[in-house]
mmCIF file of C-alpha atoms in Angstrom:
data_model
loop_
_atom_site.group_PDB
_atom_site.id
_atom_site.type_symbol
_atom_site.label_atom_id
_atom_site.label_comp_id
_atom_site.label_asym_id
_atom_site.label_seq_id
_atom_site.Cartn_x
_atom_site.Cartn_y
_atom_site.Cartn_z
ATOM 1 C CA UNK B 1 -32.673 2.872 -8.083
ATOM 2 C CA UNK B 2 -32.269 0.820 -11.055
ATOM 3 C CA UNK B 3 -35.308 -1.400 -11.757
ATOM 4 C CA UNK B 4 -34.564 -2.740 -14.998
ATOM 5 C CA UNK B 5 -31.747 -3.454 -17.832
ATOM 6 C CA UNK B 6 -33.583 -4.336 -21.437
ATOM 7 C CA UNK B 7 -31.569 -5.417 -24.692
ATOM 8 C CA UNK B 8 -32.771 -5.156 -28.087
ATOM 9 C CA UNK B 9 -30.953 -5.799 -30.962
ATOM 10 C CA UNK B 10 -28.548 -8.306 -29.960
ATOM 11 C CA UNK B 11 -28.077 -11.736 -31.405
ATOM 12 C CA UNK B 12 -24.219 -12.716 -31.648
ATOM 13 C CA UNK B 13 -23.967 -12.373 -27.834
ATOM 14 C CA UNK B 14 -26.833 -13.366 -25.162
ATOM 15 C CA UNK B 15 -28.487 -10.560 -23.051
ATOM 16 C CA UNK B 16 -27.301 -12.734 -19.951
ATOM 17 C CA UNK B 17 -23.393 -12.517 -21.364
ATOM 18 C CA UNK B 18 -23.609 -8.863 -22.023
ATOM 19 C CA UNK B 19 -25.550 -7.749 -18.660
ATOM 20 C CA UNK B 20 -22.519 -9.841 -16.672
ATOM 21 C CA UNK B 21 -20.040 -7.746 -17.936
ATOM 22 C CA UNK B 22 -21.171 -4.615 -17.161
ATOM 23 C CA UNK B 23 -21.640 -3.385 -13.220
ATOM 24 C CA UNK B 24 -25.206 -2.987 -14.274
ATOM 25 C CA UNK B 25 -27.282 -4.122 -10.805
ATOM 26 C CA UNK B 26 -31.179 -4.390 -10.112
ATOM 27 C CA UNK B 27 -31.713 -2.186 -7.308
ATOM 28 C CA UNK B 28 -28.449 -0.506 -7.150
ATOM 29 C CA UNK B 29 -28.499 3.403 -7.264
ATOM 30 C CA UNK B 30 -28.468 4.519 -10.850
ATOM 31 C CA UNK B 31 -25.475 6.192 -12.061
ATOM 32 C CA UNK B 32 -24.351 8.050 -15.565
ATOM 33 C CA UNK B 33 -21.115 6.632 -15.129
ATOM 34 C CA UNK B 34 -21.279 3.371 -14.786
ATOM 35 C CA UNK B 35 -24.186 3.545 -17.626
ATOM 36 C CA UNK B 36 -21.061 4.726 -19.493
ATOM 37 C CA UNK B 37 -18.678 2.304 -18.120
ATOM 38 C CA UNK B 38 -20.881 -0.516 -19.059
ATOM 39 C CA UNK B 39 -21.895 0.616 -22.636
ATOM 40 C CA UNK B 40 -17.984 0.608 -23.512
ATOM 41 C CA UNK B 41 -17.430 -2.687 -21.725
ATOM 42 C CA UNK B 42 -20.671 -4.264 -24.077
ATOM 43 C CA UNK B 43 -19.391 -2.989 -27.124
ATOM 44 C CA UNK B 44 -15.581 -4.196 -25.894
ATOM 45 C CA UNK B 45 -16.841 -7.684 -25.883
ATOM 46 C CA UNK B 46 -18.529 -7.078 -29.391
ATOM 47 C CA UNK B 47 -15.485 -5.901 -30.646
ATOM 48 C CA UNK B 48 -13.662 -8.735 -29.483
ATOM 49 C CA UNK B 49 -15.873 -11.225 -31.113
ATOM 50 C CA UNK B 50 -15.060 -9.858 -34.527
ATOM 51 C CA UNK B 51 -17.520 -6.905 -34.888
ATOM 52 C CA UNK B 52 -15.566 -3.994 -34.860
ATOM 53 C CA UNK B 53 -18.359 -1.484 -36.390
ATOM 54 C CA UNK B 54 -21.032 -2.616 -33.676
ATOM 55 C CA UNK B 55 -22.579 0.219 -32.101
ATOM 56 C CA UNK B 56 -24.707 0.366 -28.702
ATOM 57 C CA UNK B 57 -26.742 2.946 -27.262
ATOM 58 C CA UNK B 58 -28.497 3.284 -24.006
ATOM 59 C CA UNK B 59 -31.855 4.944 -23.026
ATOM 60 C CA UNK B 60 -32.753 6.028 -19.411
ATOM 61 C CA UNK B 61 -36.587 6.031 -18.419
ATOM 62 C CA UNK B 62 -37.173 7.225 -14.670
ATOM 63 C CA UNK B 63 -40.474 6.831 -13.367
ATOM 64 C CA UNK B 64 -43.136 9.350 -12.401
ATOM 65 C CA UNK B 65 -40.944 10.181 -9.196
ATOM 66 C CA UNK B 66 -38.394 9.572 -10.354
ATOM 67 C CA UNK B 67 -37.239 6.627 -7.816
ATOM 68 C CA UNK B 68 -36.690 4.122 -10.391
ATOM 69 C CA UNK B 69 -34.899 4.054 -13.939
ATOM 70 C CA UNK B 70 -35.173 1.898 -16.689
ATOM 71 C CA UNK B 71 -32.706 1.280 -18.879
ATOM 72 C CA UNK B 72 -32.915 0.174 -22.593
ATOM 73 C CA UNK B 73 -29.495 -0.618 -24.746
ATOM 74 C CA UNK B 74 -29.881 -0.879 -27.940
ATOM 75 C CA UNK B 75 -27.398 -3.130 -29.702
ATOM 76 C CA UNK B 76 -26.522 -2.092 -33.945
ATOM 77 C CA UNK B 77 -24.292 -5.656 -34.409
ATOM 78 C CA UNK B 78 -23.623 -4.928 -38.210
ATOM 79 C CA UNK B 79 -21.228 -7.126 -39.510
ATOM 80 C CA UNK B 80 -17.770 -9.108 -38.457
ATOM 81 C CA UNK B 81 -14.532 -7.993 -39.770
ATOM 82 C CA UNK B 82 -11.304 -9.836 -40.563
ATOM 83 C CA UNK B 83 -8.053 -8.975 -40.887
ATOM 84 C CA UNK B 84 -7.016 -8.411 -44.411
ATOM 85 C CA UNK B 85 -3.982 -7.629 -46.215
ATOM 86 C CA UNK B 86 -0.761 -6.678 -43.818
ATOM 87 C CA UNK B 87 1.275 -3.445 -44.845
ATOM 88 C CA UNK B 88 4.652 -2.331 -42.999
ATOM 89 C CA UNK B 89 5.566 0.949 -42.576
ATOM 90 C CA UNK B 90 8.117 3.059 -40.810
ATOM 91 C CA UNK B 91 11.102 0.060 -40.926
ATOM 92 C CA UNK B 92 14.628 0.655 -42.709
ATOM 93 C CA UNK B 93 16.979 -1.526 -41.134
ATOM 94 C CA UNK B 94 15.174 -4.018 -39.564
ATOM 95 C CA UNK B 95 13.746 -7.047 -41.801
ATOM 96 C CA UNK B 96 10.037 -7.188 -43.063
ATOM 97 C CA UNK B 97 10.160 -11.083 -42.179
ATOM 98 C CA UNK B 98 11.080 -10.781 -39.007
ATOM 99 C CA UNK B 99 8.387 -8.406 -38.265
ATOM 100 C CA UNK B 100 5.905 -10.147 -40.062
ATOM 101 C CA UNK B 101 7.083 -13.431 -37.685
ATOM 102 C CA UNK B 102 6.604 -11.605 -34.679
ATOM 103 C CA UNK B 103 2.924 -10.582 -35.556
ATOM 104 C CA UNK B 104 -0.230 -12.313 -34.144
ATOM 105 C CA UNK B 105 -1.959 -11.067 -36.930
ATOM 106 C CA UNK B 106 -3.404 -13.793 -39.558
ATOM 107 C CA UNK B 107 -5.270 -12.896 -42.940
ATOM 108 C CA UNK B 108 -8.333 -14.077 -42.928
ATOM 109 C CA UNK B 109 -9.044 -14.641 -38.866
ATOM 110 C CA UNK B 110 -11.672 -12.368 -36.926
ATOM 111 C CA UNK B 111 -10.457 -8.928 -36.308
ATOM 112 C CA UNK B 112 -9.635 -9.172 -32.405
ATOM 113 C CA UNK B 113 -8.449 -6.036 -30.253
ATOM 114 C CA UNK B 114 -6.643 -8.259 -28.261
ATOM 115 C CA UNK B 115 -4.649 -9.739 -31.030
ATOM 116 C CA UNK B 116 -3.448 -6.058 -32.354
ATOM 117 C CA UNK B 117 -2.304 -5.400 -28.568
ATOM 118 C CA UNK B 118 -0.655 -8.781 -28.575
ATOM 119 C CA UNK B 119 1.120 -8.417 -31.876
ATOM 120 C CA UNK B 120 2.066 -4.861 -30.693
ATOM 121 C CA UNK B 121 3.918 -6.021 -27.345
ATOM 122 C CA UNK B 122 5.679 -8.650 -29.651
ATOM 123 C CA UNK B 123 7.113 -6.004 -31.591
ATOM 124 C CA UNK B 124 8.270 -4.045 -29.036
ATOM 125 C CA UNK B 125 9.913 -7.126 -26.989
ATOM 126 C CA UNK B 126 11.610 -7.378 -29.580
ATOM 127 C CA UNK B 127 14.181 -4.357 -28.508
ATOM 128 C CA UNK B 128 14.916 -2.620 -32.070
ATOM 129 C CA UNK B 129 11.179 -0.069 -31.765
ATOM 130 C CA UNK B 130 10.287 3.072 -29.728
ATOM 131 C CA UNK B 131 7.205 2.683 -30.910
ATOM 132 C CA UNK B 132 4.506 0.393 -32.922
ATOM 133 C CA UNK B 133 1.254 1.628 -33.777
ATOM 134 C CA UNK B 134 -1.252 -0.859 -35.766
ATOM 135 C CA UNK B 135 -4.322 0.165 -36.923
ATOM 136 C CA UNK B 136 -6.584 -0.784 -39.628
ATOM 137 C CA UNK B 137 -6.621 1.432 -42.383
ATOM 138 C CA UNK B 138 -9.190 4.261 -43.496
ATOM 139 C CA UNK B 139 -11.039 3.084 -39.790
ATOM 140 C CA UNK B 140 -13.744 4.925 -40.561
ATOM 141 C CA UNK B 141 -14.846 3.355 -43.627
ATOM 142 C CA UNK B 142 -16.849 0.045 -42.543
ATOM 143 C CA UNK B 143 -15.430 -3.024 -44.470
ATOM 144 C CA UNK B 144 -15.411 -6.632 -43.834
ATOM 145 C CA UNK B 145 -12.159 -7.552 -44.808
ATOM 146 C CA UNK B 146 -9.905 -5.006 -43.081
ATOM 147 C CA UNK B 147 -6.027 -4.046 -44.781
ATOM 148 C CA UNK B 148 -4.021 -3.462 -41.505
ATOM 149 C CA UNK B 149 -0.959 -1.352 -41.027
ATOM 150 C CA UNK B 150 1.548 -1.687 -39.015
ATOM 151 C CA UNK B 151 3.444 1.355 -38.394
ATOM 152 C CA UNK B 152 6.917 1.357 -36.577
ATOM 153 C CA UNK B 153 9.549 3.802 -35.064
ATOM 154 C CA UNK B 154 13.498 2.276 -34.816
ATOM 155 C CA UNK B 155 15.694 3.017 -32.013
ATOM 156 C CA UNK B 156 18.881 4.102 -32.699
ATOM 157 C CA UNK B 157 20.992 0.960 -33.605
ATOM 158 C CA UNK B 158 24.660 1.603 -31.737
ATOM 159 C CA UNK B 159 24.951 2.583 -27.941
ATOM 160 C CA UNK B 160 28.327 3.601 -26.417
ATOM 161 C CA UNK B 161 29.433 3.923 -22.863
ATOM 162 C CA UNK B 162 32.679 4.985 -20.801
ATOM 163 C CA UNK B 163 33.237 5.197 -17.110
ATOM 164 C CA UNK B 164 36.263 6.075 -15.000
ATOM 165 C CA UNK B 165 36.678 6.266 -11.536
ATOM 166 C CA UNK B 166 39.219 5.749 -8.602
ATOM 167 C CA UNK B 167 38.919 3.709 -5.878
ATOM 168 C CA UNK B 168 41.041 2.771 -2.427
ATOM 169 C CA UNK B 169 39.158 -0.889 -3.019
ATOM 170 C CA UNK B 170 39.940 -1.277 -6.464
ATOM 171 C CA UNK B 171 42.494 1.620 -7.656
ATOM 172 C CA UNK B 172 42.145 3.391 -11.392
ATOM 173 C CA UNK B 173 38.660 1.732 -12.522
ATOM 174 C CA UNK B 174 37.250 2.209 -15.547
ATOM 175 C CA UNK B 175 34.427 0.745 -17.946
ATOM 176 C CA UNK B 176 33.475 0.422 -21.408
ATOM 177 C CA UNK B 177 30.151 -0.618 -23.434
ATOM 178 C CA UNK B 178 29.201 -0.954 -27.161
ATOM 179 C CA UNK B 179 26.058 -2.407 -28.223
ATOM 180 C CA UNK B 180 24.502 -3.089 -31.430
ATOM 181 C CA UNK B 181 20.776 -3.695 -31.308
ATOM 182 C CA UNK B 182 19.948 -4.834 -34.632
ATOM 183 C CA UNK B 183 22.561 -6.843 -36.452
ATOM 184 C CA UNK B 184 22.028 -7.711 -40.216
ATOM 185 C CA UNK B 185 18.519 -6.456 -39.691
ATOM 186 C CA UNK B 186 16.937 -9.574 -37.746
ATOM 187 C CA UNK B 187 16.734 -7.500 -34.479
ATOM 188 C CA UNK B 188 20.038 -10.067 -32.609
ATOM 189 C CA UNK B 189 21.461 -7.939 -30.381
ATOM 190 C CA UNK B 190 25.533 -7.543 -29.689
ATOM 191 C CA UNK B 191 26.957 -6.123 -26.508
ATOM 192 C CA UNK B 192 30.993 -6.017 -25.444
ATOM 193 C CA UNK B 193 31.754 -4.939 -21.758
ATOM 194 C CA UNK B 194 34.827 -4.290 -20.434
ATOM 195 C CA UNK B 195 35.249 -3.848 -17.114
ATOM 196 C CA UNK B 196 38.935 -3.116 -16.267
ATOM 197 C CA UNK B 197 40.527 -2.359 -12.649
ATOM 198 C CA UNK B 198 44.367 -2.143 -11.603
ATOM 199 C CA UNK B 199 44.980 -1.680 -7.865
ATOM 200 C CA UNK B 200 47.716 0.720 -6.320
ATOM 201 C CA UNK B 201 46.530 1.392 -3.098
ATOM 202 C CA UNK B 202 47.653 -1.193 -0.443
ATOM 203 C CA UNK B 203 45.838 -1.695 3.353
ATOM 204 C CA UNK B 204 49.278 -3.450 4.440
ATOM 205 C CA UNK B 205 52.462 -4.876 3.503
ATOM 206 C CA UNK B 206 51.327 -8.712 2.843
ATOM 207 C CA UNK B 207 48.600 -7.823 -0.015
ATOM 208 C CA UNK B 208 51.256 -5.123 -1.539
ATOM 209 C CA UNK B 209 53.937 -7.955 -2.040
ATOM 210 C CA UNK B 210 51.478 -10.481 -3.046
ATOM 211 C CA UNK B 211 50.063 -7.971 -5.878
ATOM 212 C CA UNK B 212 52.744 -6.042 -6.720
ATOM 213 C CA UNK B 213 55.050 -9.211 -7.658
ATOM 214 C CA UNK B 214 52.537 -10.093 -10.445
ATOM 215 C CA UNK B 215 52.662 -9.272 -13.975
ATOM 216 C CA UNK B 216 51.729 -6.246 -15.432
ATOM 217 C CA UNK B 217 48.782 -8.473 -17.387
ATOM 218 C CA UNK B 218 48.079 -10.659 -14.202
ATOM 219 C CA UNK B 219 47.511 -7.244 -11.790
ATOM 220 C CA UNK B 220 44.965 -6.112 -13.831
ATOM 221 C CA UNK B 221 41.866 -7.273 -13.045
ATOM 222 C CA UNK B 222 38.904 -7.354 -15.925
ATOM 223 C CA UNK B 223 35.559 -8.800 -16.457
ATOM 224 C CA UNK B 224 34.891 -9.376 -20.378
ATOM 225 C CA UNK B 225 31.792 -10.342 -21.708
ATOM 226 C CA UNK B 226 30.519 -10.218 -24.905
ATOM 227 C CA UNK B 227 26.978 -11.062 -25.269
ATOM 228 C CA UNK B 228 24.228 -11.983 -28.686
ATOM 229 C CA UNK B 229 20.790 -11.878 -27.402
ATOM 230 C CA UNK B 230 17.814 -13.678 -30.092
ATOM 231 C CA UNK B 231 14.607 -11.768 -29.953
ATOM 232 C CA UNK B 232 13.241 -15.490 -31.227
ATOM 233 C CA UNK B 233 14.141 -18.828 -31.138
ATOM 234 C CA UNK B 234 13.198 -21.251 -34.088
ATOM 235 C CA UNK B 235 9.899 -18.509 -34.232
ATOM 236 C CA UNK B 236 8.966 -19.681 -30.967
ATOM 237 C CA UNK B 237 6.487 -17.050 -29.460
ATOM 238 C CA UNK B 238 8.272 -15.582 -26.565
ATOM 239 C CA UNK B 239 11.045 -17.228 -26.185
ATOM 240 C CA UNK B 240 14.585 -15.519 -25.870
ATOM 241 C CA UNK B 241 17.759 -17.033 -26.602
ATOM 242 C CA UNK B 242 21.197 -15.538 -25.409
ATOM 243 C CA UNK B 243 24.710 -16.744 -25.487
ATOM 244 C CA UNK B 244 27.347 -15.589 -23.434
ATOM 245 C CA UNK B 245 31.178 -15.330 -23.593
ATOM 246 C CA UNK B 246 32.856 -14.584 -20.593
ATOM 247 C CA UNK B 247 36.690 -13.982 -19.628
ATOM 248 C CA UNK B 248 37.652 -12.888 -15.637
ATOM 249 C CA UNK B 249 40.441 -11.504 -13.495
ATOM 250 C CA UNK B 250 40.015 -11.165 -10.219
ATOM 251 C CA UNK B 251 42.968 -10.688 -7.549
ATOM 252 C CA UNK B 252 42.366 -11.768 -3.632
ATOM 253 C CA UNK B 253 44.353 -11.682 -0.449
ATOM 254 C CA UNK B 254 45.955 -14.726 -0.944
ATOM 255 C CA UNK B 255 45.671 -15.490 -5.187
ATOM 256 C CA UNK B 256 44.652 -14.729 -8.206
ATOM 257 C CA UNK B 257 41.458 -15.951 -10.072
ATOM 258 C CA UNK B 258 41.348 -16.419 -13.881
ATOM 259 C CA UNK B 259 37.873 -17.773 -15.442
ATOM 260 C CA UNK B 260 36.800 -18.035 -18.805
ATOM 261 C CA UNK B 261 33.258 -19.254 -19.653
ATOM 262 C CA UNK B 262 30.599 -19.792 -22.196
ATOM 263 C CA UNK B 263 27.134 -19.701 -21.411
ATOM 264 C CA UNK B 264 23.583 -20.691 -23.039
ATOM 265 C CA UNK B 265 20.258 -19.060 -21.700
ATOM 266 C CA UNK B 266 16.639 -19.716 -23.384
ATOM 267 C CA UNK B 267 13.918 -17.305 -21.462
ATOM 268 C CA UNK B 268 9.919 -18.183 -22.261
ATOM 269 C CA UNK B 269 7.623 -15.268 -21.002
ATOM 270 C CA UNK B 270 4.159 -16.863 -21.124
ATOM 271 C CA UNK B 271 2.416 -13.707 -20.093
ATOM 272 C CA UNK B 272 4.415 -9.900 -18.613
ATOM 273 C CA UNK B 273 4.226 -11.259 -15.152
ATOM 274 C CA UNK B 274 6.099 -14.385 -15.806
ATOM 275 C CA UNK B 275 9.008 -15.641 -16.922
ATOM 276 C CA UNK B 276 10.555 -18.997 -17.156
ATOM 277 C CA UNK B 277 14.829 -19.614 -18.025
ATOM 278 C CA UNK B 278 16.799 -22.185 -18.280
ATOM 279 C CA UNK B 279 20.556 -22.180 -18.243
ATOM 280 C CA UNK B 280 23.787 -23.912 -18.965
ATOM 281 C CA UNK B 281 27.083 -22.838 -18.433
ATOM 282 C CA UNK B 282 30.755 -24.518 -19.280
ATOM 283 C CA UNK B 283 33.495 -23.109 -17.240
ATOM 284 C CA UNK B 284 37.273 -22.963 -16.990
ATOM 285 C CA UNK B 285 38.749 -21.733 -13.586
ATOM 286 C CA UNK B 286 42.031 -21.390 -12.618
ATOM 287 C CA UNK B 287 43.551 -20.064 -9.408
ATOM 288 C CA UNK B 288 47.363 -18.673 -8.860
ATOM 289 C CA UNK B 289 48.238 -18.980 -5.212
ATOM 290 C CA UNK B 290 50.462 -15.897 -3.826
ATOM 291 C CA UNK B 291 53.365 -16.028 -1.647
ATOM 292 C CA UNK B 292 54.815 -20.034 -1.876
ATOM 293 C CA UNK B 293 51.177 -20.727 0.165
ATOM 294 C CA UNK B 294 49.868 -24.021 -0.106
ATOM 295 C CA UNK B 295 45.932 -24.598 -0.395
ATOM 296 C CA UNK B 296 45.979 -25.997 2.953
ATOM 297 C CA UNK B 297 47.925 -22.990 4.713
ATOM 298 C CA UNK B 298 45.608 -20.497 3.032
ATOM 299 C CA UNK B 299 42.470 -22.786 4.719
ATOM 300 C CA UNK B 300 44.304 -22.816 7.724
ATOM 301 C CA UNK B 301 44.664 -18.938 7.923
ATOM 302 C CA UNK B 302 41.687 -18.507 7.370
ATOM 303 C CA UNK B 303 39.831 -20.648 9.754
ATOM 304 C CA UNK B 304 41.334 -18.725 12.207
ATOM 305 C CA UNK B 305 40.075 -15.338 11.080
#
């Protein structure tokens, strides 16, 4: 069983502070691996307070038989490190400043683990990376002003996508994509979808006169939308801006559905888990009734089915 926990060495963080976040328990069984587990969790803390060259070691003393163990950490705190000098590597489309914006990273501040991961996930909400690795460079050498680099991978900038199928719901159907994830360089994304259906196959003789009398531009039925998507707003951590342009066909029973729309979304992501959007749209709708029908026959009909 474990009978004791001793620190030496230790004078940035408390022995209390560092004990409580380890599973480290008076009389608990001793084990190897959670010795292990906790070492990694002290010097975890350590590094997240700035020292990112503190070392901690751990020395087991059992008793004469061996029913109790002692345990003695030493702590080596050295020195606290701070980010230095920011190099970018790896990028040749996409814009140093807007990679620089979306970093955590400040010259100058305490070198923090949880800042690196931070500035990392940034970079990659950001759409335009496969990958972002930052690291401080020669890691072994023990400085106190650290250069960081920042090391990215680019996606591919164009995407391109066709479908084409055949429906009795919607006749010949077909769709098309292009996107552009990186315009100018500032990581805005452009997408056009066109979604285009024209309908030949008839259930009965009243939908085949009401569709077939239309125009050739009013029977086919679409869904445009061309999209621009900000990684940033006004350098506003987290927050995504997009702006939609929307134009719509659509052909019922009894008329015909034309829509054209413009719409305006900001999203804030606080943390992964959460996200927070707000909306506006502006809208023009206009509907074609088939057949001489007035709105109030069409309500009629279909009250009673």
């Amino acid at each position: 069983l474990l009978f004791d926990v001793a620190l030496r060495g230790n004078r940035a963080i408390g022995a209390r502070e560092l004990i409580a976040e380890t599973t480290l328990r008076r009389g608990d069984p001793f084990s190897h691996l959670a010795l292990e587990e906790s070492l990694r969790r002290m010097t975890d803390l350590y590094r997240e307070r700035g020292y990112l060259y503190a070392r901690i070691d751990a020395d087991v003393r059992f008793s004469a038989d061996r029913e109790r163990a002692e345990i003695v950490v030493d702590v080596v705190e050295r020195f606290e490190v701070r980010f230095g000098e920011v190099s970018i590597e790896g990028q040749q489309r996409t814009s140093v400043d807007v990679i620089r914006a979306a970093l955590r990273i400040r010259e100058g501040e305490l070198f923090r683990p949880s800042v690196v991961r931070a500035s990392q996930d940034a970079l990659m909400a950001l759409g335009v990376f496969t990958s972002v690795t930052i690291s401080p460079r020669d890691p072994d050498l023990a400085e106190r002003v650290k250069p960081i680099v920042v090391t990215v991978h680019e996606r591919q900038p164009q995407f391109l996508d066709f479908q084409l199928g055949i429906s009795t719901g919607q006749g010949l159907r077909s769709a098309f994509e292009y996107g552009y994830r990186n315009l100018l360089g500032y990581a805005l994304g452009f997408t056009f979808r066109a979604e285009i259906g024209f309908q030949f196959f008839f259930q009965d003789a009243e939908l085949e006169r009401n569709i077939s009398g239309l125009s050739v531009l009013d029977r086919l039925e679409r869904r445009i939308t061309a999209s621009l998507a900000l990684p940033q707003v006004a350098g506003l951590p987290n927050v995504r801006g997009t702006l939609d342009l929307v134009h719509l066909r659509d052909n019922q029973r009894a008329f015909g559905l034309d829509k054209n729309a413009v719409s305006l979304a900001f999203t804030w992501r606080p943390e992964p888990r959460v996200s927070l959007t707000w909306s506006a749209q502006i809208e023009h709708n206009g509907v074609s009734l088939f057949g001489g029908q007035t709105i109030e026959q069409i309500l009629m009909e279909a009250m009673g089915n």
